[in-house]
Amino acid sequence: MKAAVIVFPGSNCDRDVAVSLNAVMGSSPEMVWHGNAEVPKSDLIVLPGGFSYGDYLRSGAMAAHSPIMKDVIKKANSGVPVLGICNGFQMLTETGLLPGVMLRNANLKFICKDVQLRVERNDTVFTRRYKKDQVITIPVANHDGNYFADENTLARLEDNNLIAFRYCDADGHPTGEANPNGSARNIAGLYNENCTILGLMPHPERLADKQLGGIDGLALFESLVETLH
Amino acid sequence: MDKNMKAHVKITLKKGVLDPQGKAIHQALGSLGFDGIDQVRQGKYIEIDLAETDESKARAAIEKMCEKLLANMVIENYAIELEQT
């Protein structure tokens, strides 16, 4: 499997996700500068977390128009799997590859903590190593993680089973108390129609090694390697 | 002599979109003793100087900028005012 991690000015999880990918792939992903015109041939494109362009204007808004994004969008539309984590998820909504938008967290705070997520489906390239409805622990670290979309869009996401992860309690219930940031329908992650694009606010790469205190994020990378090898 | 234009672009949240920052400002104003406020909504204001003299061309250009980058049309509206400079 070949993977490309796009590096933007202000990305800060690009190396972390590269370490996680390397651990499961056995080789390093290609680090691709955002100013390049083309992503080298890859089985997976990762838009990493961070604060691209200092979150100016709106989180992910400037990065969505970086030179490399034309090719990322083209490849995403042709079916190349794309994983957007945190700021990467914000870029995916800003490009329109995923619907909706991320608002400021409801409590106005930067939230950096472990949260529990329910895996909504395990029949995608990203989640086959999880169980359906499995409760996993993954950290969030963001200021703008409050997912918003209009009611029609939310209904379409529910009807087509495109919600990837929901914030939940220890028993897997997506309660109000378990929702850290006010996200609509407790949405923590989303797929596109074909489930080839995943955007999620939590950081699986931050709990993908025993030395980091947990490995619940590892299965996501293992799923990708297993499917895309 | 060439004339230029200045565009004043106001970006506001659409109706129904939660505005936690506006709410916090509302509360802060209340705690300072400013009563009688029904609602506070926070937006953005952007000034753009243009090398353009034709008002309709300038407006069309700014509209494109708003739709493509300055506003997120999922949650925001924009309003443009043009001024000869």
XYZ file of C-alpha atoms in Angstrom, chain A residues 16-149:
134
model
C 2.064 11.551 13.855
C -0.144 10.083 11.160
C 2.950 9.139 9.153
C 4.262 7.203 12.178
C 0.926 5.386 12.533
C 0.855 4.536 8.826
C 4.459 3.409 8.870
C 3.729 1.067 11.785
C 1.064 -0.788 9.826
C 2.407 -0.382 6.266
C 6.015 -1.175 7.049
C 7.101 1.756 4.894
C 6.831 5.514 5.098
C 4.048 7.399 3.378
C 5.030 10.095 0.914
C 4.911 13.560 2.508
C 3.540 15.926 -0.148
C 3.808 19.700 0.165
C 0.511 21.534 -0.388
C 2.095 23.775 -3.019
C 2.679 20.840 -5.371
C 0.332 20.388 -8.301
C -0.015 16.632 -8.112
C -0.325 13.858 -5.537
C 1.931 10.932 -6.500
C 0.065 7.721 -7.298
C -1.301 6.504 -3.961
C -3.836 4.087 -2.550
C -4.683 6.542 0.216
C -4.501 10.315 0.631
C -4.407 11.749 4.153
C -5.310 15.331 5.052
C -3.753 15.648 8.506
C -4.736 17.576 11.611
C -3.307 20.923 12.587
C -4.003 24.585 12.060
C -3.413 25.144 8.373
C -3.011 28.850 7.617
C -3.536 29.578 11.309
C -7.266 28.797 10.904
C -7.596 32.198 9.181
C -11.052 33.056 7.834
C -12.516 29.632 8.749
C -10.732 26.423 9.785
C -9.673 24.614 6.619
C -11.016 27.320 4.291
C -7.659 28.476 2.932
C -6.196 24.964 2.696
C -9.243 23.892 0.689
C -7.902 26.142 -2.085
C -4.225 25.156 -1.856
C -2.688 24.180 -5.232
C -2.579 20.456 -4.342
C -6.307 20.356 -3.557
C -7.375 20.374 -7.210
C -5.666 17.041 -7.658
C -6.838 15.732 -4.267
C -10.448 16.521 -5.248
C -9.965 14.945 -8.661
C -8.495 11.759 -7.182
C -11.134 11.655 -4.422
C -13.870 11.909 -7.042
C -12.261 9.086 -9.015
C -12.457 6.837 -5.943
C -9.041 7.112 -4.276
C -9.688 6.772 -0.512
C -9.188 10.018 1.401
C -8.861 10.270 5.173
C -9.304 13.732 6.703
C -8.514 14.035 10.411
C -9.582 17.094 12.417
C -8.327 20.021 10.303
C -8.405 17.555 7.405
C -12.122 16.966 8.051
C -12.646 20.739 8.071
C -10.897 20.900 4.674
C -13.164 18.150 3.329
C -16.289 20.111 4.269
C -14.800 23.345 2.905
C -14.105 21.688 -0.459
C -17.599 20.205 -0.489
C -16.299 16.625 -0.643
C -18.262 16.102 2.566
C -21.422 18.058 3.466
C -21.921 20.481 6.353
C -19.489 22.638 8.255
C -17.703 22.804 11.599
C -18.803 25.574 13.952
C -17.037 26.845 17.067
C -17.479 24.353 19.951
C -20.719 25.021 21.813
C -18.867 25.778 25.069
C -16.438 28.054 23.157
C -13.475 26.121 24.546
C -10.613 24.365 22.865
C -11.378 20.772 23.824
C -8.446 18.406 24.210
C -9.442 15.123 25.825
C -10.244 11.480 25.211
C -13.809 10.889 24.029
C -15.803 7.749 23.393
C -17.051 7.012 19.913
C -19.476 4.469 18.566
C -18.406 2.798 15.327
C -21.570 3.113 13.223
C -20.576 0.609 10.558
C -17.699 -1.740 9.924
C -18.154 -2.492 6.233
C -15.897 0.297 4.957
C -12.204 0.416 4.056
C -11.637 2.489 7.198
C -13.431 0.407 9.809
C -13.440 -3.280 8.886
C -11.166 -4.124 11.820
C -13.707 -2.711 14.272
C -16.996 -4.264 15.310
C -20.248 -2.544 14.467
C -21.412 -0.475 17.462
C -18.033 -0.960 19.153
C -17.248 1.809 21.636
C -13.714 3.129 21.178
C -11.678 5.828 22.912
C -9.974 8.437 20.737
C -8.787 11.953 21.655
C -10.242 15.146 20.236
C -8.240 18.374 20.087
C -10.015 21.265 18.432
C -11.769 24.590 18.787
C -14.119 24.184 15.821
C -15.513 20.670 16.058
C -19.217 21.411 16.337
C -20.663 19.688 13.282
C -23.538 21.522 11.632
C -25.678 20.754 8.592
